[in-house]
Amino acid sequence: MIPAQKIIVAMDISERDRLLKTMDSLCGTNVWLKFGLEAFYSFGPGVVAQAKDKGFKIFLDLKLHDIPNTVARALKALGPLGVDMINIHAAGGSEMLKRSSETIKSMGRPPLLIAVTQLTSTSLRQLNEEQRIQGDILESVVNYAKLAKESGCDGVVSSPLEVQAIKLICGSRFLTVTPGIRPKGSDAQDQVRITTPQDALLLGTDFMVIGRPITDAVDPKQALMNIIQGN
Ligand code: C5P
């Protein structure tokens, strides 16, 4: 069994009717919802308030990345939405991460602050040749995780395959939020470094982000229940 409160459903949906139907279908299941750039730019902050009204915990996945002052002020502006988890790019550097953490911690009910390490779409060639970072993806992910921890973040986004190395360096209480999850037999689509929900759980992930296997299903709630029950 996968605990529902460890599952964050990625609501990458830009048609309002389908979004509301999916939300209603998942109501009362204890899963979190994740709103990213697509939903936030399509519907605005109101979509977060609507989901909160229905009792969902919210991960606002806007992956902020700018100079420290701008990111800190953006986080402050997002504060009144009252989300439960929010993220920024670790590549923004220690100053940006620290300012973000201070800003978050000064809020009444601070959301968990999560840093994006290397996007799961980044290849080794891009890392070495385009970003000019030496070493492999895992080294870069662990390096960013260490930086995020030292700068006051609560955890990182990574592949489930990187969780054990992160926990070894940053400790078991440092959170890992992992996309790249595919139930057995389902299409990998554009995800590359994937695991099943059961394997992600065994690897120690704290939250698994699952989108299309649930949101594209004819019956999203049934698809979720199949994942929870390990079918
Ligand atoms: O549909 P799927 O399960 O692939 O959705 C995964 C979600 O996780 C998407 O919203 C995607 O933007 C997000 N994500 C990711 N890889 C990252 C960071 C976020 O897939 N490294």
PDB file of C-alpha atoms and ligand atoms in Angstrom:
ATOM      1  CA  MET A   1       0.000   0.000   0.000  1.00  0.00           C
ATOM      2  CA  ILE A   2       1.206   3.506  -0.833  1.00  0.00           C
ATOM      3  CA  PRO A   3       0.050   6.118   1.754  1.00  0.00           C
ATOM      4  CA  ALA A   4      -2.175   8.629  -0.086  1.00  0.00           C
ATOM      5  CA  GLN A   5      -0.597  11.557   1.800  1.00  0.00           C
ATOM      6  CA  LYS A   6       2.724  10.730   0.095  1.00  0.00           C
ATOM      7  CA  ILE A   7       1.175  11.172  -3.367  1.00  0.00           C
ATOM      8  CA  ILE A   8       1.146  14.581  -5.060  1.00  0.00           C
ATOM      9  CA  VAL A   9      -1.012  14.604  -8.198  1.00  0.00           C
ATOM     10  CA  ALA A  10       0.428  16.907 -10.893  1.00  0.00           C
ATOM     11  CA  MET A  11      -2.551  18.885 -12.223  1.00  0.00           C
ATOM     12  CA  ASP A  12      -1.030  19.705 -15.629  1.00  0.00           C
ATOM     13  CA  ILE A  13      -4.407  20.500 -17.164  1.00  0.00           C
ATOM     14  CA  SER A  14      -5.354  23.650 -19.065  1.00  0.00           C
ATOM     15  CA  GLU A  15      -9.102  23.029 -19.669  1.00  0.00           C
ATOM     16  CA  ARG A  16     -11.111  24.356 -16.728  1.00  0.00           C
ATOM     17  CA  ASP A  17     -13.894  21.721 -16.920  1.00  0.00           C
ATOM     18  CA  ARG A  18     -11.462  18.810 -16.907  1.00  0.00           C
ATOM     19  CA  LEU A  19      -9.464  20.389 -14.075  1.00  0.00           C
ATOM     20  CA  LEU A  20     -12.563  20.770 -11.878  1.00  0.00           C
ATOM     21  CA  LYS A  21     -13.799  17.266 -12.710  1.00  0.00           C
ATOM     22  CA  THR A  22     -10.406  15.771 -11.809  1.00  0.00           C
ATOM     23  CA  MET A  23     -10.288  17.763  -8.564  1.00  0.00           C
ATOM     24  CA  ASP A  24     -13.783  16.587  -7.614  1.00  0.00           C
ATOM     25  CA  SER A  25     -12.907  13.007  -8.439  1.00  0.00           C
ATOM     26  CA  LEU A  26      -9.866  13.101  -6.119  1.00  0.00           C
ATOM     27  CA  CYS A  27     -11.651  14.935  -3.291  1.00  0.00           C
ATOM     28  CA  GLY A  28     -11.446  13.173   0.086  1.00  0.00           C
ATOM     29  CA  THR A  29      -8.606  10.824  -0.919  1.00  0.00           C
ATOM     30  CA  ASN A  30      -5.887  12.647   1.114  1.00  0.00           C
ATOM     31  CA  VAL A  31      -3.599  13.188  -1.891  1.00  0.00           C
ATOM     32  CA  TRP A  32      -1.878  16.547  -2.424  1.00  0.00           C
ATOM     33  CA  LEU A  33      -2.372  18.520  -5.644  1.00  0.00           C
ATOM     34  CA  LYS A  34       0.468  20.178  -7.541  1.00  0.00           C
ATOM     35  CA  PHE A  35      -0.192  23.270  -9.627  1.00  0.00           C
ATOM     36  CA  GLY A  36       2.624  24.192 -11.979  1.00  0.00           C
ATOM     37  CA  LEU A  37       3.236  26.818 -14.615  1.00  0.00           C
ATOM     38  CA  GLU A  38       0.525  25.532 -16.981  1.00  0.00           C
ATOM     39  CA  ALA A  39      -2.369  25.609 -14.499  1.00  0.00           C
ATOM     40  CA  PHE A  40      -1.191  28.744 -12.657  1.00  0.00           C
ATOM     41  CA  TYR A  41      -0.775  30.760 -15.871  1.00  0.00           C
ATOM     42  CA  SER A  42      -4.024  29.381 -17.335  1.00  0.00           C
ATOM     43  CA  PHE A  43      -6.279  29.972 -14.334  1.00  0.00           C
ATOM     44  CA  GLY A  44      -4.402  32.310 -11.966  1.00  0.00           C
ATOM     45  CA  PRO A  45      -4.138  32.101  -8.168  1.00  0.00           C
ATOM     46  CA  GLY A  46      -7.897  31.394  -7.856  1.00  0.00           C
ATOM     47  CA  VAL A  47      -7.290  27.758  -8.755  1.00  0.00           C
ATOM     48  CA  VAL A  48      -5.217  27.334  -5.582  1.00  0.00           C
ATOM     49  CA  ALA A  49      -7.985  28.826  -3.417  1.00  0.00           C
ATOM     50  CA  GLN A  50     -10.533  26.509  -5.073  1.00  0.00           C
ATOM     51  CA  ALA A  51      -8.414  23.434  -4.347  1.00  0.00           C
ATOM     52  CA  LYS A  52      -7.825  24.536  -0.753  1.00  0.00           C
ATOM     53  CA  ASP A  53     -11.580  24.980  -0.285  1.00  0.00           C
ATOM     54  CA  LYS A  54     -11.987  21.344  -1.316  1.00  0.00           C
ATOM     55  CA  GLY A  55      -9.540  20.354   1.460  1.00  0.00           C
ATOM     56  CA  PHE A  56      -6.436  19.553  -0.619  1.00  0.00           C
ATOM     57  CA  LYS A  57      -2.869  20.272   0.490  1.00  0.00           C
ATOM     58  CA  ILE A  58      -1.118  22.211  -2.249  1.00  0.00           C
ATOM     59  CA  PHE A  59       2.361  22.142  -3.808  1.00  0.00           C
ATOM     60  CA  LEU A  60       2.829  25.329  -5.862  1.00  0.00           C
ATOM     61  CA  ASP A  61       5.443  24.294  -8.433  1.00  0.00           C
ATOM     62  CA  LEU A  62       6.545  27.620  -9.947  1.00  0.00           C
ATOM     63  CA  LYS A  63      10.309  26.838  -9.808  1.00  0.00           C
ATOM     64  CA  LEU A  64      11.319  30.419  -9.014  1.00  0.00           C
ATOM     65  CA  HIS A  65      14.767  31.397 -10.318  1.00  0.00           C
ATOM     66  CA  ASP A  66      15.967  35.018 -10.248  1.00  0.00           C
ATOM     67  CA  ILE A  67      18.167  37.338  -8.183  1.00  0.00           C
ATOM     68  CA  PRO A  68      17.779  36.885  -4.375  1.00  0.00           C
ATOM     69  CA  ASN A  69      15.718  40.044  -3.812  1.00  0.00           C
ATOM     70  CA  THR A  70      13.238  39.267  -6.603  1.00  0.00           C
ATOM     71  CA  VAL A  71      12.686  35.658  -5.504  1.00  0.00           C
ATOM     72  CA  ALA A  72      12.278  36.691  -1.839  1.00  0.00           C
ATOM     73  CA  ARG A  73       9.681  39.315  -2.800  1.00  0.00           C
ATOM     74  CA  ALA A  74       7.859  36.882  -5.105  1.00  0.00           C
ATOM     75  CA  LEU A  75       7.636  34.369  -2.243  1.00  0.00           C
ATOM     76  CA  LYS A  76       6.277  37.096   0.024  1.00  0.00           C
ATOM     77  CA  ALA A  77       3.662  37.990  -2.610  1.00  0.00           C
ATOM     78  CA  LEU A  78       2.622  34.315  -2.867  1.00  0.00           C
ATOM     79  CA  GLY A  79       2.400  33.986   0.951  1.00  0.00           C
ATOM     80  CA  PRO A  80      -1.328  34.875   1.285  1.00  0.00           C
ATOM     81  CA  LEU A  81      -2.229  31.898  -0.950  1.00  0.00           C
ATOM     82  CA  GLY A  82      -1.382  29.683   2.046  1.00  0.00           C
ATOM     83  CA  VAL A  83       0.121  26.801   0.066  1.00  0.00           C
ATOM     84  CA  ASP A  84       1.815  23.884   1.865  1.00  0.00           C
ATOM     85  CA  MET A  85       4.890  23.464  -0.356  1.00  0.00           C
ATOM     86  CA  ILE A  86       6.647  25.811  -2.791  1.00  0.00           C
ATOM     87  CA  ASN A  87       9.845  25.558  -4.828  1.00  0.00           C
ATOM     88  CA  ILE A  88      12.814  27.507  -6.174  1.00  0.00           C
ATOM     89  CA  HIS A  89      15.846  26.542  -8.283  1.00  0.00           C
ATOM     90  CA  ALA A  90      18.968  25.537  -6.327  1.00  0.00           C
ATOM     91  CA  ALA A  91      20.994  26.927  -9.247  1.00  0.00           C
ATOM     92  CA  GLY A  92      19.955  30.410  -8.046  1.00  0.00           C
ATOM     93  CA  GLY A  93      22.789  30.069  -5.483  1.00  0.00           C
ATOM     94  CA  SER A  94      23.205  30.101  -1.698  1.00  0.00           C
ATOM     95  CA  GLU A  95      22.273  33.763  -1.246  1.00  0.00           C
ATOM     96  CA  MET A  96      18.979  33.298  -3.102  1.00  0.00           C
ATOM     97  CA  LEU A  97      18.229  30.083  -1.187  1.00  0.00           C
ATOM     98  CA  LYS A  98      18.983  31.711   2.186  1.00  0.00           C
ATOM     99  CA  ARG A  99      16.900  34.819   1.460  1.00  0.00           C
ATOM    100  CA  SER A 100      14.046  32.551   0.323  1.00  0.00           C
ATOM    101  CA  SER A 101      14.267  30.447   3.464  1.00  0.00           C
ATOM    102  CA  GLU A 102      14.287  33.547   5.723  1.00  0.00           C
ATOM    103  CA  THR A 103      11.279  34.978   3.884  1.00  0.00           C
ATOM    104  CA  ILE A 104       9.347  31.710   4.127  1.00  0.00           C
ATOM    105  CA  LYS A 105      10.154  31.216   7.819  1.00  0.00           C
ATOM    106  CA  SER A 106       8.863  34.723   8.629  1.00  0.00           C
ATOM    107  CA  MET A 107       5.379  33.724   7.381  1.00  0.00           C
ATOM    108  CA  GLY A 108       2.616  32.729   9.814  1.00  0.00           C
ATOM    109  CA  ARG A 109       2.255  29.151   8.558  1.00  0.00           C
ATOM    110  CA  PRO A 110       5.360  28.608   6.422  1.00  0.00           C
ATOM    111  CA  PRO A 111       5.116  26.214   3.457  1.00  0.00           C
ATOM    112  CA  LEU A 112       7.837  23.591   2.970  1.00  0.00           C
ATOM    113  CA  LEU A 113      10.600  25.140   0.849  1.00  0.00           C
ATOM    114  CA  ILE A 114      11.858  22.715  -1.776  1.00  0.00           C
ATOM    115  CA  ALA A 115      14.781  23.300  -4.165  1.00  0.00           C
ATOM    116  CA  VAL A 116      14.889  21.972  -7.729  1.00  0.00           C
ATOM    117  CA  THR A 117      18.260  20.276  -8.351  1.00  0.00           C
ATOM    118  CA  GLN A 118      18.792  19.107 -11.941  1.00  0.00           C
ATOM    119  CA  LEU A 119      15.629  18.818 -14.023  1.00  0.00           C
ATOM    120  CA  THR A 120      14.954  15.195 -14.886  1.00  0.00           C
ATOM    121  CA  SER A 121      15.014  16.229 -18.551  1.00  0.00           C
ATOM    122  CA  THR A 122      18.682  17.278 -18.306  1.00  0.00           C
ATOM    123  CA  SER A 123      21.062  14.863 -20.041  1.00  0.00           C
ATOM    124  CA  LEU A 124      24.713  14.230 -19.170  1.00  0.00           C
ATOM    125  CA  ARG A 125      25.751  16.015 -22.393  1.00  0.00           C
ATOM    126  CA  GLN A 126      23.727  19.098 -21.473  1.00  0.00           C
ATOM    127  CA  LEU A 127      25.191  19.070 -17.956  1.00  0.00           C
ATOM    128  CA  ASN A 128      28.790  18.801 -19.166  1.00  0.00           C
ATOM    129  CA  GLU A 129      28.685  20.795 -22.422  1.00  0.00           C
ATOM    130  CA  GLU A 130      25.886  23.355 -21.993  1.00  0.00           C
ATOM    131  CA  GLN A 131      25.985  24.026 -18.255  1.00  0.00           C
ATOM    132  CA  ARG A 132      29.729  23.249 -18.157  1.00  0.00           C
ATOM    133  CA  ILE A 133      29.306  21.292 -14.903  1.00  0.00           C
ATOM    134  CA  GLN A 134      31.842  18.462 -14.656  1.00  0.00           C
ATOM    135  CA  GLY A 135      30.948  15.016 -13.269  1.00  0.00           C
ATOM    136  CA  ASP A 136      27.669  13.150 -13.607  1.00  0.00           C
ATOM    137  CA  ILE A 137      24.035  14.070 -12.895  1.00  0.00           C
ATOM    138  CA  LEU A 138      24.024  12.378  -9.468  1.00  0.00           C
ATOM    139  CA  GLU A 139      27.055  14.397  -8.306  1.00  0.00           C
ATOM    140  CA  SER A 140      25.382  17.628  -9.374  1.00  0.00           C
ATOM    141  CA  VAL A 141      22.067  16.678  -7.737  1.00  0.00           C
ATOM    142  CA  VAL A 142      23.762  15.780  -4.435  1.00  0.00           C
ATOM    143  CA  ASN A 143      25.843  18.979  -4.573  1.00  0.00           C
ATOM    144  CA  TYR A 144      22.706  21.093  -5.020  1.00  0.00           C
ATOM    145  CA  ALA A 145      20.915  19.134  -2.267  1.00  0.00           C
ATOM    146  CA  LYS A 146      23.790  19.892   0.159  1.00  0.00           C
ATOM    147  CA  LEU A 147      23.700  23.569  -0.807  1.00  0.00           C
ATOM    148  CA  ALA A 148      19.908  23.667  -0.344  1.00  0.00           C
ATOM    149  CA  LYS A 149      20.156  22.027   3.086  1.00  0.00           C
ATOM    150  CA  GLU A 150      22.947  24.358   4.257  1.00  0.00           C
ATOM    151  CA  SER A 151      20.872  27.324   3.049  1.00  0.00           C
ATOM    152  CA  GLY A 152      17.782  26.393   5.085  1.00  0.00           C
ATOM    153  CA  CYS A 153      15.584  24.566   2.545  1.00  0.00           C
ATOM    154  CA  ASP A 154      13.402  21.665   3.721  1.00  0.00           C
ATOM    155  CA  GLY A 155      14.161  19.370   0.809  1.00  0.00           C
ATOM    156  CA  VAL A 156      14.727  18.921  -2.923  1.00  0.00           C
ATOM    157  CA  VAL A 157      13.051  17.693  -6.092  1.00  0.00           C
ATOM    158  CA  SER A 158      14.964  14.761  -7.578  1.00  0.00           C
ATOM    159  CA  SER A 159      14.533  11.455  -9.342  1.00  0.00           C
ATOM    160  CA  PRO A 160      13.624   8.560  -6.994  1.00  0.00           C
ATOM    161  CA  LEU A 161      16.906   6.975  -8.109  1.00  0.00           C
ATOM    162  CA  GLU A 162      18.806   9.803  -6.387  1.00  0.00           C
ATOM    163  CA  VAL A 163      16.982   9.666  -3.033  1.00  0.00           C
ATOM    164  CA  GLN A 164      19.386   7.318  -1.231  1.00  0.00           C
ATOM    165  CA  ALA A 165      22.484   9.377  -2.127  1.00  0.00           C
ATOM    166  CA  ILE A 166      20.712  12.582  -1.024  1.00  0.00           C
ATOM    167  CA  LYS A 167      19.603  11.087   2.310  1.00  0.00           C
ATOM    168  CA  LEU A 168      23.128   9.774   2.937  1.00  0.00           C
ATOM    169  CA  ILE A 169      24.619  13.269   2.630  1.00  0.00           C
ATOM    170  CA  CYS A 170      21.745  15.446   3.921  1.00  0.00           C
ATOM    171  CA  GLY A 171      20.173  13.132   6.511  1.00  0.00           C
ATOM    172  CA  SER A 172      16.939  11.144   6.518  1.00  0.00           C
ATOM    173  CA  ARG A 173      14.778  14.110   7.570  1.00  0.00           C
ATOM    174  CA  PHE A 174      15.751  16.187   4.530  1.00  0.00           C
ATOM    175  CA  LEU A 175      12.753  15.778   2.222  1.00  0.00           C
ATOM    176  CA  THR A 176      12.782  14.325  -1.276  1.00  0.00           C
ATOM    177  CA  VAL A 177       9.979  15.076  -3.722  1.00  0.00           C
ATOM    178  CA  THR A 178      10.199  12.795  -6.736  1.00  0.00           C
ATOM    179  CA  PRO A 179       8.544  12.908 -10.161  1.00  0.00           C
ATOM    180  CA  GLY A 180       9.410  10.209 -12.712  1.00  0.00           C
ATOM    181  CA  ILE A 181       6.962   7.698 -11.205  1.00  0.00           C
ATOM    182  CA  ARG A 182       5.224   5.178 -13.443  1.00  0.00           C
ATOM    183  CA  PRO A 183       2.997   2.296 -12.268  1.00  0.00           C
ATOM    184  CA  LYS A 184       3.989  -1.092 -13.773  1.00  0.00           C
ATOM    185  CA  GLY A 185       2.873  -1.386 -17.389  1.00  0.00           C
ATOM    186  CA  SER A 186       2.098   2.305 -17.912  1.00  0.00           C
ATOM    187  CA  ASP A 187       3.707   4.430 -20.645  1.00  0.00           C
ATOM    188  CA  ALA A 188       6.933   6.262 -19.607  1.00  0.00           C
ATOM    189  CA  GLN A 189       6.003   9.141 -21.995  1.00  0.00           C
ATOM    190  CA  ASP A 190       8.778  11.784 -21.788  1.00  0.00           C
ATOM    191  CA  GLN A 191      10.068  10.644 -18.384  1.00  0.00           C
ATOM    192  CA  VAL A 192      13.468   8.970 -18.538  1.00  0.00           C
ATOM    193  CA  ARG A 193      14.714   7.941 -15.091  1.00  0.00           C
ATOM    194  CA  ILE A 194      11.545   6.313 -13.780  1.00  0.00           C
ATOM    195  CA  THR A 195      10.600   3.883 -10.999  1.00  0.00           C
ATOM    196  CA  THR A 196       7.326   2.288  -9.916  1.00  0.00           C
ATOM    197  CA  PRO A 197       5.548   3.805  -6.886  1.00  0.00           C
ATOM    198  CA  GLN A 198       6.550   0.740  -4.809  1.00  0.00           C
ATOM    199  CA  ASP A 199      10.231   1.121  -5.704  1.00  0.00           C
ATOM    200  CA  ALA A 200      10.134   4.871  -4.970  1.00  0.00           C
ATOM    201  CA  LEU A 201       8.710   4.059  -1.528  1.00  0.00           C
ATOM    202  CA  LEU A 202      11.439   1.459  -0.893  1.00  0.00           C
ATOM    203  CA  LEU A 203      14.100   3.972  -1.973  1.00  0.00           C
ATOM    204  CA  GLY A 204      12.830   6.312   0.758  1.00  0.00           C
ATOM    205  CA  THR A 205      11.030   9.060  -1.158  1.00  0.00           C
ATOM    206  CA  ASP A 206       8.927  11.354   1.030  1.00  0.00           C
ATOM    207  CA  PHE A 207       6.517  12.567  -1.672  1.00  0.00           C
ATOM    208  CA  MET A 208       5.946  11.080  -5.121  1.00  0.00           C
ATOM    209  CA  VAL A 209       4.672  13.349  -7.888  1.00  0.00           C
ATOM    210  CA  ILE A 210       2.399  11.514 -10.329  1.00  0.00           C
ATOM    211  CA  GLY A 211       0.625  13.278 -13.172  1.00  0.00           C
ATOM    212  CA  ARG A 212      -0.604  11.733 -16.403  1.00  0.00           C
ATOM    213  CA  PRO A 213      -1.056   8.140 -15.148  1.00  0.00           C
ATOM    214  CA  ILE A 214      -3.821   9.620 -12.942  1.00  0.00           C
ATOM    215  CA  THR A 215      -5.033  12.761 -14.755  1.00  0.00           C
ATOM    216  CA  ASP A 216      -5.237  11.142 -18.231  1.00  0.00           C
ATOM    217  CA  ALA A 217      -7.159   8.125 -16.922  1.00  0.00           C
ATOM    218  CA  VAL A 218     -10.862   7.797 -17.791  1.00  0.00           C
ATOM    219  CA  ASP A 219     -11.468   7.417 -14.032  1.00  0.00           C
ATOM    220  CA  PRO A 220      -8.719   9.335 -12.151  1.00  0.00           C
ATOM    221  CA  LYS A 221      -9.881   8.123  -8.732  1.00  0.00           C
ATOM    222  CA  GLN A 222      -9.773   4.481  -9.832  1.00  0.00           C
ATOM    223  CA  ALA A 223      -6.290   5.016 -11.314  1.00  0.00           C
ATOM    224  CA  LEU A 224      -5.187   6.509  -7.975  1.00  0.00           C
ATOM    225  CA  MET A 225      -6.694   3.603  -6.005  1.00  0.00           C
ATOM    226  CA  ASN A 226      -4.873   1.110  -8.258  1.00  0.00           C
ATOM    227  CA  ILE A 227      -1.585   2.919  -7.531  1.00  0.00           C
ATOM    228  CA  ILE A 228      -2.281   3.022  -3.766  1.00  0.00           C
ATOM    229  CA  GLN A 229      -3.082  -0.708  -3.746  1.00  0.00           C
ATOM    230  CA  GLY A 230      -0.023  -1.552  -5.864  1.00  0.00           C
ATOM    231  CA  ASN A 231      -2.002  -3.052  -8.775  1.00  0.00           C
TER     232      ASN A 231
HETATM  233  O1  C5P B   1       2.728  13.361 -15.894  1.00  0.00           O
HETATM  234  P1  C5P B   1       3.958  13.096 -15.082  1.00  0.00           P
HETATM  235  O2  C5P B   1       3.766  12.042 -14.017  1.00  0.00           O
HETATM  236  O3  C5P B   1       5.192  12.862 -15.925  1.00  0.00           O
HETATM  237  O4  C5P B   1       4.175  14.492 -14.286  1.00  0.00           O
HETATM  238  C1  C5P B   1       5.358  14.794 -13.578  1.00  0.00           C
HETATM  239  C2  C5P B   1       5.261  16.195 -13.049  1.00  0.00           C
HETATM  240  O5  C5P B   1       6.464  16.488 -12.346  1.00  0.00           O
HETATM  241  C3  C5P B   1       5.113  17.282 -14.110  1.00  0.00           C
HETATM  242  O6  C5P B   1       4.286  18.305 -13.549  1.00  0.00           O
HETATM  243  C4  C5P B   1       6.518  17.816 -14.297  1.00  0.00           C
HETATM  244  O7  C5P B   1       6.528  19.172 -14.648  1.00  0.00           O
HETATM  245  C5  C5P B   1       7.092  17.647 -12.884  1.00  0.00           C
HETATM  246  N1  C5P B   1       8.545  17.534 -12.837  1.00  0.00           N
HETATM  247  C6  C5P B   1       9.245  16.546 -13.482  1.00  0.00           C
HETATM  248  N2  C5P B   1      10.611  16.489 -13.392  1.00  0.00           N
HETATM  249  C7  C5P B   1      11.269  17.394 -12.649  1.00  0.00           C
HETATM  250  C8  C5P B   1      10.571  18.409 -11.989  1.00  0.00           C
HETATM  251  C9  C5P B   1       9.182  18.446 -12.091  1.00  0.00           C
HETATM  252  O8  C5P B   1       8.644  15.701 -14.146  1.00  0.00           O
HETATM  253  N3  C5P B   1      12.573  17.300 -12.500  1.00  0.00           N
END
